[in-house]
Short mmCIF file of C-alpha atoms in Angstrom, two decimals:
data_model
loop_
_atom_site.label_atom_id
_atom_site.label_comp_id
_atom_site.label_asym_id
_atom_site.label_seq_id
_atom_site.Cartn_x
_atom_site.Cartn_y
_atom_site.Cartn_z
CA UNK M 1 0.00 0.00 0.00
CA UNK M 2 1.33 3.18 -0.73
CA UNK M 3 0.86 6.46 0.36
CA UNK M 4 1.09 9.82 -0.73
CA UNK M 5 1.93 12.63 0.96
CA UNK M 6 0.62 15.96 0.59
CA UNK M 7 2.36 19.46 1.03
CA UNK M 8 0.49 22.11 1.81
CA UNK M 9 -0.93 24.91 -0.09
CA UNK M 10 1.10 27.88 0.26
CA UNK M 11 -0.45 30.91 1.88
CA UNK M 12 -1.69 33.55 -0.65
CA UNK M 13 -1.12 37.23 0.34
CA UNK M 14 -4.84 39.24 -0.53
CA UNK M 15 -4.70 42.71 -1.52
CA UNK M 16 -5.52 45.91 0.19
CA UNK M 17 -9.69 45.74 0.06
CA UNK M 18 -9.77 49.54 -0.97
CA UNK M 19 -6.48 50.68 -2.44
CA UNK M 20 -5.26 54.13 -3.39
CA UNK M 21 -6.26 55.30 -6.96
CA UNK M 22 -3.06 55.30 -8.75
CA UNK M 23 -3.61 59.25 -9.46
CA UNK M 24 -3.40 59.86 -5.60
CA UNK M 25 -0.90 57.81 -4.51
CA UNK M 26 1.57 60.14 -4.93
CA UNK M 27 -0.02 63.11 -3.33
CA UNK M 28 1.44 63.31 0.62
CA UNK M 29 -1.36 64.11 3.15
CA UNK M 30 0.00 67.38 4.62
CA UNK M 31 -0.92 69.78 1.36
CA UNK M 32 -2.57 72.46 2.36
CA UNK M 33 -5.71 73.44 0.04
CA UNK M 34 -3.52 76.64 -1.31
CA UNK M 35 -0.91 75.06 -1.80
CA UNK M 36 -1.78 71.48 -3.47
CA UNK M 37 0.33 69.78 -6.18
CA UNK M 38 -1.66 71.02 -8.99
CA UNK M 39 -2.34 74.74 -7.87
CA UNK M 40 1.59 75.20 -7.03
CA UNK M 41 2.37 73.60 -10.25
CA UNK M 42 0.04 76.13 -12.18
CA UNK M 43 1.22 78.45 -10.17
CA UNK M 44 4.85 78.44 -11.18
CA UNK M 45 3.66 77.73 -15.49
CA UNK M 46 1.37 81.06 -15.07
CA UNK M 47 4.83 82.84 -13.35
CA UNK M 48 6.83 81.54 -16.50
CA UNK M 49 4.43 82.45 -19.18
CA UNK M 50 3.85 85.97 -17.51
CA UNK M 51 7.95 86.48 -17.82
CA UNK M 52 8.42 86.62 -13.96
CA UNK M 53 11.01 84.12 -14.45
CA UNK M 54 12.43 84.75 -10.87
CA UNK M 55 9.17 83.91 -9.38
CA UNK M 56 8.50 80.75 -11.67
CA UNK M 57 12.08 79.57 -10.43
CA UNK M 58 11.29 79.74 -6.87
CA UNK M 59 7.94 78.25 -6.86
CA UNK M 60 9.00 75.06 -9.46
CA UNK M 61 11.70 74.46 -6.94
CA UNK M 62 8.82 74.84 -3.67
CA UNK M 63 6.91 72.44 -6.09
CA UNK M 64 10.28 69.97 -7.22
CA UNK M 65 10.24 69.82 -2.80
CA UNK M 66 7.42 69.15 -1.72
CA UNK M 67 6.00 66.83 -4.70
CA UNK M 68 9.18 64.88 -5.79
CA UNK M 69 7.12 61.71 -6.59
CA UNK M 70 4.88 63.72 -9.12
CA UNK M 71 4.31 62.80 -12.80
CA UNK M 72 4.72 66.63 -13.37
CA UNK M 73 8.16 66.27 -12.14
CA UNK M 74 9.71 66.27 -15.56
CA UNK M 75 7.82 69.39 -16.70
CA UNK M 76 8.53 71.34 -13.42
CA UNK M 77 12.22 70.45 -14.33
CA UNK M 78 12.28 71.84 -17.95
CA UNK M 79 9.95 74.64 -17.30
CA UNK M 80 12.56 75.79 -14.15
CA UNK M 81 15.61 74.78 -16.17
CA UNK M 82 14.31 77.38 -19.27
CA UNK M 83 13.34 80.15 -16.75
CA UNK M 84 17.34 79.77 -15.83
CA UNK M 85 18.29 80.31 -19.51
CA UNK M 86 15.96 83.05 -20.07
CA UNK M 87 17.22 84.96 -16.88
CA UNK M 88 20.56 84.44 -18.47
CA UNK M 89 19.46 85.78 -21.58
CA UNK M 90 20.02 82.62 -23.68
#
């Protein structure tokens, strides 16, 4: 007679019941209402288009901060990096 022995099942892991839409996992809890990714952000593009170049510059870097996990990360990088180059007159 032979028998067969059976290993147990492995334990699964379940996920989260309610997760985090992907679109606010990156936002941190402490942003004030003034001052949330998306109005600082505008913010600093309205500064730049406006010519205050100075301004945009300090408020991409408040943004670049306080949001470093945000897809707008790239365009708060150009948009500062070109207000540098126009200040410089290039």
């Amino acid at each position: 007679m032979t028998t067969s022995a059976r290993a147990p099942k492995p334990a699964v892991a379940k996920a989260p019941a309610s997760p985090r839409p992907a679109a606010e996992a990156h936002r941190p809890q402490t942003a004030t209402a003034d001052e949330s990714e998306h109005s600082l952000y505008e913010k600093g593009v309205s500064a730049y288009k406006a010519g205050a170049y100075a301004q945009s510059v300090e408020l991409f870097e408040r943004f670049l901060a306080r949001f470093p996990s945000s897809p707008l990360v790239p365009d708060a990088t150009l948009y500062r990096a070109d207000a540098f180059l126009k200040m410089a007159g290039q």
